[in-house]
Coordinates of C-alpha atoms in Angstrom, one line a residue:
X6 CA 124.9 129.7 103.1
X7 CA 126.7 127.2 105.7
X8 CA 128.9 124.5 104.7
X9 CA 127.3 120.9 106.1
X10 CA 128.6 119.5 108.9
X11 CA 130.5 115.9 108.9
X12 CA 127.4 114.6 109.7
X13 CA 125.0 116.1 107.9
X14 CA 127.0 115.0 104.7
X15 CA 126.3 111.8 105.1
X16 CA 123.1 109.3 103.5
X17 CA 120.1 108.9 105.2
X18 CA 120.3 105.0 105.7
X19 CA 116.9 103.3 104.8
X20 CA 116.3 99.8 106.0
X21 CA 114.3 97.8 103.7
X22 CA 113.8 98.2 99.8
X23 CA 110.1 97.3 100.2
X24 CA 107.4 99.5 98.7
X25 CA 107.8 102.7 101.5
X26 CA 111.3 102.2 102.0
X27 CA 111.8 102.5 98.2
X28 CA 109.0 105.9 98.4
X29 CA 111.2 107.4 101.3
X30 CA 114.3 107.0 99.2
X31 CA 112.6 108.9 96.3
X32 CA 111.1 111.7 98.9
X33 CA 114.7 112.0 100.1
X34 CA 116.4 112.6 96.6
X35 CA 113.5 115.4 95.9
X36 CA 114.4 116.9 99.0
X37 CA 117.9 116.7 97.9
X38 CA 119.3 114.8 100.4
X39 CA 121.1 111.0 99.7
X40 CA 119.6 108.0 100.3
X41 CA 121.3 105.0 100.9
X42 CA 118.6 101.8 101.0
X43 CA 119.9 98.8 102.9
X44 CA 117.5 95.1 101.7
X45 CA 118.1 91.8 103.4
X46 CA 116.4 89.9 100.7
X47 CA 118.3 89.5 97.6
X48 CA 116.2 91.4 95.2
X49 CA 114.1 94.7 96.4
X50 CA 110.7 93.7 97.3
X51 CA 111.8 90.7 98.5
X52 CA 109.1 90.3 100.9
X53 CA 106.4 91.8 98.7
X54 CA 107.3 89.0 96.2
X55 CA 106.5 86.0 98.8
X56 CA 103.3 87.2 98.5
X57 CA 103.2 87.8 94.7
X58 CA 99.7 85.4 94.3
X59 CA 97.9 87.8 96.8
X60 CA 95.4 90.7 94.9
X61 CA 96.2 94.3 96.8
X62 CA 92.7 95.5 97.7
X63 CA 94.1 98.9 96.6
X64 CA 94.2 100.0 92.7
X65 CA 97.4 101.2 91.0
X66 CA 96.3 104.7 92.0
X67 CA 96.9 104.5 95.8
X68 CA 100.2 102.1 96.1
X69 CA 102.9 104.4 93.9
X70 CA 104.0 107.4 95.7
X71 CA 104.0 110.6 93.5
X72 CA 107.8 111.6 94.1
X73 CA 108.5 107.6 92.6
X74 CA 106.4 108.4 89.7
X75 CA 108.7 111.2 88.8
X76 CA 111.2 109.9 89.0
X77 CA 110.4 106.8 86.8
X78 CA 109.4 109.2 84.3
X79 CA 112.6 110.0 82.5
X80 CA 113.1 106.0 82.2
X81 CA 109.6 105.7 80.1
X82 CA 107.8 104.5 82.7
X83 CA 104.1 104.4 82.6
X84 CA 101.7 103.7 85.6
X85 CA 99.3 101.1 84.6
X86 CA 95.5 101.8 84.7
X87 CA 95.1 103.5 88.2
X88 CA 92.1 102.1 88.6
X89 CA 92.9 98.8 88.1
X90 CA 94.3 95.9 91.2
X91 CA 97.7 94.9 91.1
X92 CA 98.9 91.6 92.9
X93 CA 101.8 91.1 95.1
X94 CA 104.0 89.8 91.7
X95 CA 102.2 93.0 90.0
X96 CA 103.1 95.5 92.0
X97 CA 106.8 94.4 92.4
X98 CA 107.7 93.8 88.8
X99 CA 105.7 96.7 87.4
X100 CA 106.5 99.2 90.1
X101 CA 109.0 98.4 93.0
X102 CA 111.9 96.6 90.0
X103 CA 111.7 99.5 88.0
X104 CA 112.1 102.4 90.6
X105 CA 114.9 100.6 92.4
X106 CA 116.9 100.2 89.2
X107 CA 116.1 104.1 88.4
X108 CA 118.0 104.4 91.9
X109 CA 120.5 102.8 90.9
X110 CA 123.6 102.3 93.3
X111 CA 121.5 104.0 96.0
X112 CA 120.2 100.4 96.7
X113 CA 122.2 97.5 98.2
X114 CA 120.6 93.9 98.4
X115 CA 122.2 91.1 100.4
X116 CA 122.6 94.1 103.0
X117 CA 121.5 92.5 106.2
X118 CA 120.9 95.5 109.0
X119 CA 122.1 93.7 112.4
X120 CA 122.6 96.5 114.8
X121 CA 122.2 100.2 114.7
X122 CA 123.4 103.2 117.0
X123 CA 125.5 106.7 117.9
X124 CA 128.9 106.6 116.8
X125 CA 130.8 105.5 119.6
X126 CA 127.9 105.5 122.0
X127 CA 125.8 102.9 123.9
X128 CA 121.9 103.9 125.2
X129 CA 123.4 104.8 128.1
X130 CA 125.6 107.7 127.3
X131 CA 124.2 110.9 127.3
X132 CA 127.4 113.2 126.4
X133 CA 127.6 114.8 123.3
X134 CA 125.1 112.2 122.2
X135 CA 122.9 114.2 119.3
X136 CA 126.1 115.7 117.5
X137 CA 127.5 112.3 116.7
X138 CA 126.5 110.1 113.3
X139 CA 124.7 106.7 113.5
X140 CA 126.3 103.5 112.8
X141 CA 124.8 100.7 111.1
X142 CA 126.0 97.6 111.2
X143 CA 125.3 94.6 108.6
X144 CA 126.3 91.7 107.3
X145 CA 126.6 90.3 103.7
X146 CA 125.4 86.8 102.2
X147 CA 129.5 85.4 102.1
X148 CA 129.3 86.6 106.3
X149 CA 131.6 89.3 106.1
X150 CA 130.4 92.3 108.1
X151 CA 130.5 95.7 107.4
X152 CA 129.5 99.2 108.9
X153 CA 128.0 102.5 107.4
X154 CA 128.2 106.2 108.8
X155 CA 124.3 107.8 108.6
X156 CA 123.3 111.1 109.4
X157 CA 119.8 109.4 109.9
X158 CA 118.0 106.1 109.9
X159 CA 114.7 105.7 108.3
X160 CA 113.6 102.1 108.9
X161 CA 110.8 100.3 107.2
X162 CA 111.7 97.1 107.4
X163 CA 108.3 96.1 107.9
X164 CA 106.6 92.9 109.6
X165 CA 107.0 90.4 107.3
X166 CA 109.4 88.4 108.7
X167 CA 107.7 88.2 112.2
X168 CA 104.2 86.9 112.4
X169 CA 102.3 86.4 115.6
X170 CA 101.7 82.8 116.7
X171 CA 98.5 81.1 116.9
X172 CA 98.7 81.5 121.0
X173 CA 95.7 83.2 122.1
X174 CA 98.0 84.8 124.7
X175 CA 100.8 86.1 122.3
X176 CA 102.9 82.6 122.8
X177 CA 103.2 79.9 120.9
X178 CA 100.3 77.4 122.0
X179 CA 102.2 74.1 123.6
X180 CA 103.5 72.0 120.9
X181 CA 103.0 75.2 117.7
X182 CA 106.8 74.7 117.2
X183 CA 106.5 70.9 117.1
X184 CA 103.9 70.7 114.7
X185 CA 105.9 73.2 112.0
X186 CA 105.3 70.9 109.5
X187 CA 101.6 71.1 109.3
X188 CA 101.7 75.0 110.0
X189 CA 101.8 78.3 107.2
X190 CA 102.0 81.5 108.5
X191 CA 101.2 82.9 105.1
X192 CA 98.1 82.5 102.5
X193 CA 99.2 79.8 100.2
X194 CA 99.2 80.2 96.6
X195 CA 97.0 77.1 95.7
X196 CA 98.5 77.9 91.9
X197 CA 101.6 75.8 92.9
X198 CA 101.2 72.6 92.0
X199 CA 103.2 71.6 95.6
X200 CA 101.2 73.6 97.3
X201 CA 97.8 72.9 95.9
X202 CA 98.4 69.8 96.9
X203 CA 99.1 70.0 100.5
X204 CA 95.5 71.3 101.0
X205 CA 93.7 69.7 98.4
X206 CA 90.9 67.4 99.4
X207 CA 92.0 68.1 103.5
X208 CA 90.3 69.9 106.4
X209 CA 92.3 73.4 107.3
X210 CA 92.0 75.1 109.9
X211 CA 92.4 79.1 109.4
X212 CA 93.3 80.9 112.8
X213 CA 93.0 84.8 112.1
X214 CA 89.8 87.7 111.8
X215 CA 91.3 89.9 109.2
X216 CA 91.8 90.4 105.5
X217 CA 94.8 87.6 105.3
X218 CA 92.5 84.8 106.7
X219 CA 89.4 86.1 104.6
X220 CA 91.7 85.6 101.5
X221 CA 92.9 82.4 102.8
X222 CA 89.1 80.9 103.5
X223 CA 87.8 82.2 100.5
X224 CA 90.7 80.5 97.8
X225 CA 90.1 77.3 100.0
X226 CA 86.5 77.6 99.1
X227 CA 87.4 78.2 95.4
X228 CA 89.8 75.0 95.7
X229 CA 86.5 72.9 96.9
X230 CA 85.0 73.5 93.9
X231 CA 87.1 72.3 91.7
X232 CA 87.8 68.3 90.4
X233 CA 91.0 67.8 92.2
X234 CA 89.8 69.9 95.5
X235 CA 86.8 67.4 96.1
X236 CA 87.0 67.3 99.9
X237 CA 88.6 70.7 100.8
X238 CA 87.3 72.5 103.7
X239 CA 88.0 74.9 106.1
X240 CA 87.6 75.4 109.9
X241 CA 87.8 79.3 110.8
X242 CA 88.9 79.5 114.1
X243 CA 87.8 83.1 115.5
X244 CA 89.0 84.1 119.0
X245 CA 85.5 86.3 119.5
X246 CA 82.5 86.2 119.0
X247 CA 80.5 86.4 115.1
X248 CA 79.1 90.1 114.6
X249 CA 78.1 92.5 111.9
X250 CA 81.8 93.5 112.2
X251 CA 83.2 89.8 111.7
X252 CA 83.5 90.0 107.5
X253 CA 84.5 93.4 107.9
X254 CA 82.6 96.3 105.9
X255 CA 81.4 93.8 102.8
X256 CA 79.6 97.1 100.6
X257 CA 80.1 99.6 102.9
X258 CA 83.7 99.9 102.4
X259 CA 85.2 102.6 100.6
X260 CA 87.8 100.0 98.8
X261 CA 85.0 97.8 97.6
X262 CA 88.1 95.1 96.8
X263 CA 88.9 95.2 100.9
X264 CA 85.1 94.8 101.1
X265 CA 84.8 91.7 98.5
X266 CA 87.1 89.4 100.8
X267 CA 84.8 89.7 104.1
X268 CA 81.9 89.2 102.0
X269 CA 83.6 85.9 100.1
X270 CA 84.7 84.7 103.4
X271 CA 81.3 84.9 104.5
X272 CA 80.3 83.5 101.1
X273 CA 82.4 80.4 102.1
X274 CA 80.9 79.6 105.8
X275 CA 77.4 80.4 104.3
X276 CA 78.0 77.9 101.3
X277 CA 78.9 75.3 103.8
X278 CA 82.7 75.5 102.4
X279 CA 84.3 76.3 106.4
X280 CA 83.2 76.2 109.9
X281 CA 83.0 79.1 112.1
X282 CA 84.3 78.1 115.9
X283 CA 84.0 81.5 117.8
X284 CA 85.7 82.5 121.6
X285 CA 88.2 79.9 120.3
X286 CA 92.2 80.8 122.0
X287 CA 94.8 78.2 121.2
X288 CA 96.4 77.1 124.1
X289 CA 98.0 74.1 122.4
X290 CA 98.5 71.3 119.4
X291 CA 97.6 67.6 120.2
X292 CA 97.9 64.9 117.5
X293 CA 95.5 62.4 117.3
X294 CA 96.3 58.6 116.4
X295 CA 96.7 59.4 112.9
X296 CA 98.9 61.8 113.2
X297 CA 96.2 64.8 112.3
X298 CA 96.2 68.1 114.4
X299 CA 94.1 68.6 117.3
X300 CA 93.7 72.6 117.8
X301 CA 92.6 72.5 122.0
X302 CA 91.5 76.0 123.4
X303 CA 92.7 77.2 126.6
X304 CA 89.5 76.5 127.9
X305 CA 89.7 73.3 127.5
X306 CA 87.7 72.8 124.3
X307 CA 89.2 70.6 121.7
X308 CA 88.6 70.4 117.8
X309 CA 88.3 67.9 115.2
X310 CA 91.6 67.3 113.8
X311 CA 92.3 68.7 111.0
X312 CA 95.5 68.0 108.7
X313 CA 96.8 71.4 107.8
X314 CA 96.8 74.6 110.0
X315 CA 97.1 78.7 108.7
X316 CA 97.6 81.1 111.1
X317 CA 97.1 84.6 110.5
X318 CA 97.1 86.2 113.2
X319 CA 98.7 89.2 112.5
X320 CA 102.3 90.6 112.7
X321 CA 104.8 92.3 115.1
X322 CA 108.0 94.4 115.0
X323 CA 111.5 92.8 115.4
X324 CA 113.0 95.4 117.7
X325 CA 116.2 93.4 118.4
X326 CA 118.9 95.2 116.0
X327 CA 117.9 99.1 117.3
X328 CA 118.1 97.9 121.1
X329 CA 120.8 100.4 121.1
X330 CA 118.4 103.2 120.1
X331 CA 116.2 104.9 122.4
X332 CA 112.7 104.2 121.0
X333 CA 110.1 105.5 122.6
X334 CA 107.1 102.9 121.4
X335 CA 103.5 102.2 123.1
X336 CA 103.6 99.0 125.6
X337 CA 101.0 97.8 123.7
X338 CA 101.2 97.9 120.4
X339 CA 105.0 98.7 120.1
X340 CA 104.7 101.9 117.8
X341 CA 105.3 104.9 118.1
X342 CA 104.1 106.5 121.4
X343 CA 102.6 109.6 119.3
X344 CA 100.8 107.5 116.5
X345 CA 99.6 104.4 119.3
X346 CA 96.6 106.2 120.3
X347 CA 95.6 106.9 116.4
X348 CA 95.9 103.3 115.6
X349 CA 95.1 101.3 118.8
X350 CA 92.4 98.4 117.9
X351 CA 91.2 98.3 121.0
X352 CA 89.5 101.8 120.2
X353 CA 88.5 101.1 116.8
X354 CA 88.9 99.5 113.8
X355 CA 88.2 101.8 111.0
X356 CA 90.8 102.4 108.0
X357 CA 90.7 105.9 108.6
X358 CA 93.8 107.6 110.1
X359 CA 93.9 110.9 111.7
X360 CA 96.4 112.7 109.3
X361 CA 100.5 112.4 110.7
X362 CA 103.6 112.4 110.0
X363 CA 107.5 113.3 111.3
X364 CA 106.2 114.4 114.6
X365 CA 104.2 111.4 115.6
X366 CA 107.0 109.0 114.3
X367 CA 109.5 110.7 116.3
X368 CA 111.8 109.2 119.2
X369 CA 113.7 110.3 121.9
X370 CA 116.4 109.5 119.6
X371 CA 116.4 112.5 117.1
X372 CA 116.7 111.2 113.6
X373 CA 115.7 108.0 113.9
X374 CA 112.2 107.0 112.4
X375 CA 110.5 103.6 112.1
X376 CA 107.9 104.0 109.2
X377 CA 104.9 101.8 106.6
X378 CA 103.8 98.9 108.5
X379 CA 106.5 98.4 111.3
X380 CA 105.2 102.4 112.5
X381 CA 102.6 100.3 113.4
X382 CA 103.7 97.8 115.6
X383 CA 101.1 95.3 116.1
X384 CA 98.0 97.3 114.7
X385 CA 96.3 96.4 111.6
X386 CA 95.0 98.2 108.2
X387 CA 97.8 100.1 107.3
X388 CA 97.4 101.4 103.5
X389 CA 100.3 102.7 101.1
X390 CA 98.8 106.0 101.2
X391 CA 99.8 106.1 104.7
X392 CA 103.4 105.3 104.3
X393 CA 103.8 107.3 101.2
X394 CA 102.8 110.6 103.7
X395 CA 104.7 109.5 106.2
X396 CA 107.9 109.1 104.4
X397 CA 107.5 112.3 102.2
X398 CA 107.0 114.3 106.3
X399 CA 109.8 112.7 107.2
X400 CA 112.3 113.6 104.4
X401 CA 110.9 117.0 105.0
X402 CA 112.0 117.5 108.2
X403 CA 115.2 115.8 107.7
X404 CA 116.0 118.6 104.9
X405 CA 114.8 121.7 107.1
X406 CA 111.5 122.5 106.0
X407 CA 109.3 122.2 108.7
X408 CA 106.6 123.8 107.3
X409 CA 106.4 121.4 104.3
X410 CA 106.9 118.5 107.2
X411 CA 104.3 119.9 109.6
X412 CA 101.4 120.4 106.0
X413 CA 100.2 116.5 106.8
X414 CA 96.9 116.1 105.0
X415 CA 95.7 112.4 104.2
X416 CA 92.5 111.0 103.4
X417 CA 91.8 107.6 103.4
X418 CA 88.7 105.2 102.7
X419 CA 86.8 104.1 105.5
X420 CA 86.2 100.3 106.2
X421 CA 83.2 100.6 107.2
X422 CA 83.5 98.3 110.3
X423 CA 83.1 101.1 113.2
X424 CA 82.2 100.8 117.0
X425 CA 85.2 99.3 118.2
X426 CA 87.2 96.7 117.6
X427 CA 85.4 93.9 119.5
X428 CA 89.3 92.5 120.5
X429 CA 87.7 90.7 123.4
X430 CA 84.8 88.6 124.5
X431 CA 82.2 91.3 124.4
X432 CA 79.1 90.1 123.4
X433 CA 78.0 90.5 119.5
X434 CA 75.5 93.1 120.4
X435 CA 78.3 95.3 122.0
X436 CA 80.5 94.8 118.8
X437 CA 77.6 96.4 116.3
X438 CA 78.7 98.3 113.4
X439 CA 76.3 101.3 113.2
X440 CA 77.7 104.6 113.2
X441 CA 81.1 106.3 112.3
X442 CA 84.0 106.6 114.7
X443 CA 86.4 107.5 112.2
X444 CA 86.0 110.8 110.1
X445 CA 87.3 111.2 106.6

């Protein structure tokens, strides 16, 4: 048996202390290696927790990875009732709390990653390139800066931080940035008494196809109903057109909670709660005399105003602090150039993954892997089951055991919604949902 090199003594740096960054550190400690997690946020989960009002559409059985579980187990933990739905707040202080304190010092919060590369090499340099360390730099809340030696980065820093803007072409639409105020890139929690009250009794637009903006119409709809929501409605601003595929797979999904939001989304157009305004791109934000917003397409089109806007469009990677890596990521969707093809919307838009792991999440870079929802770049419906393989491939590799790494088998639920993704203006009887592109 060898000694380890320099190198190969040191932690596996994870970025994020999120629900797979917190699962890879787990998979690394079963595979004997050390992690060392880095979180911006103050608290792990951090970002899971500014969601904590919003249901998971996936029970207690699919969101804890099995190498977490054990190692809760000598604390007294106890999974709650698998078949049950956590929310955000759930899932966090049931799950994520407990199996960062059961790593202990292995997790630093107030760890802000800013920049990470080779010891003592830019991208450029090719010499001796793979035998040296990576270097991570971060800052902490006071400002001071530090820097930590890695044998490898794992980075699932996620997308949380970095939504997409209501610009049909990727930008900001003229005058998004002045109209802040009026904007949430997140699905309010109409509990808060603040919040409730900001769309309460007002017309809101909702900009976004997917399971965020069917949540978002369908607690407006609730909020309608109620005494001090008299007045509350919603204007769901779709950039295609309305076909079978629009409220996703409704009873035909295999997570029949992922199911219930298209079909209460739905529930809310059909109940006269929200408009539907389809082959609608934001090109810009207009007041009116009053002050309202006035969403105008770039087309020319112009809605009535309306006094709050959601946008849920979706998220994308921030890149900027591996620039000195060399990633090799799809010009599309900004993943990984191996997993792109398995992902890519505009080819379908079915839950179902073809099985991968370390070898589709690789880079040119050896050792460095970007995994859970930032592997995907700008695709949609990733799951937890997803991250939890990729993560327990990875730490595989990293340790040598490439037959363990290469054994990838994952199964998940379909949506339902097949055909393609209908991204563009195709008409609605090109976007059907009959058949099955994606096989189980």
């Amino acid at each position: 048996m060898t000694a380890p090199t320099a190198t190969e003594a040191l932690p596996v740096v994870v970025i994020g202390a999120g629900p797979i960054g917190l699962a890879a550190a787990a998979r690394l400690i079963e595979q004997g290696l050390e992690p060392l997690v880095l979180e911006a946020g103050p608290t792990a989960a951090s970002a899971v927790r500014e969601w904590a009002h919003v249901r998971l559409f996936s029970p207690w059985a699919e969101v804890v990875d099995p190498a977490a579980e054990k190692l809760l187990a000598p604390t007294g933990w106890v999974r709650p009732d698998g078949a049950a739905y956590p929310s955000g707040g759930d899932w966090a202080t049931l799950y994520l709390q407990p199996l960062a304190d059961a790593l202990g010092d292995k997790v630093r919060t107030g760890a802000t990653v800013t920049g990470v590369s080779r010891t003592g090499r830019d991208r450029v340099v090719d010499a001796d390139r793979e035998a040296q360390p990576f270097v991570v730099h971060l800052t902490h809340p006071d400002g001071t800066e530090e820097r930590v030696l890695a044998r490898a980065v794992v980075d699932a820093s996620g997308t949380w931080g970095t939504p997409s803007p209501a610009g049909g072409s990727g930008l900001p639409a003229l005058g998004e940035k002045a109209a802040a105020d009026h904007i949430s890139y997140r699905v309010p929690d109409l509990k808060g008494p603040a919040v409730r009250a900001r769309y309460a009794g007002k017309r809101t637009a909702v900009i976004g196809s997917g399971a965020s903006a069917f949540t978002a119409l369908a607690y407006l709809a609730d909020l309608a109903t109620t005494d001090d929501g008299v007045g509350t409605h919603g204007v769901w601003v779709l950039r295609r057109g309305i076909s079978g595929s629009t409220f996703g797979g409704g009873e035909a999904d295999q997570l029949p909670a992922r199911g219930a939001l298209g079909l209460a989304a739905k529930a809310a157009v059909d109940n006269g709660h929200a408009d539907a305004v389809t082959g609608f791109r934001t090109g810009a934000f207009e007041r009116d005399g009053a002050g309202r917003l006035v969403l105008v397409a770039e087309d020319g089109r112009r809605l009535e105003a309306v006094d709050e806007v959601i946008v849920l469009t979706g998220f994308r990677p921030d890149l900027t602090f591996l620039n000195e890596l060399r990633l090799g990521l799809d010009d599309r969707l900004q993943a990984p150039t191996g997993l792109a093809p398995l992902i890519d919307p505009n080819q379908h838009s079915c839950g179902t993954v073809y099985p991968h792991g370390h070898r589709e999440l690789s880079h040119p870079e050896p050792g460095v892997f970007l995994v859970g929802m930032k592997s995907y770049g700008r695709a949609p419906t990733f799951l937890a089951m997803t991250g939890h393989e990729q993560v327990r491939s990875i730490a595989a590799a990293l340790a040598g055991d490439a037959e363990s790494a290469d054994r990838v088998e994952l199964t998940l639920p379909e949506t339902g919604v097949c055909g393609g993704a209908g991204l563009f203006d195709a008409p609605a009887t090109e976007q059907g949902d009959a058949g099955g592109c994606c096989g189980s």
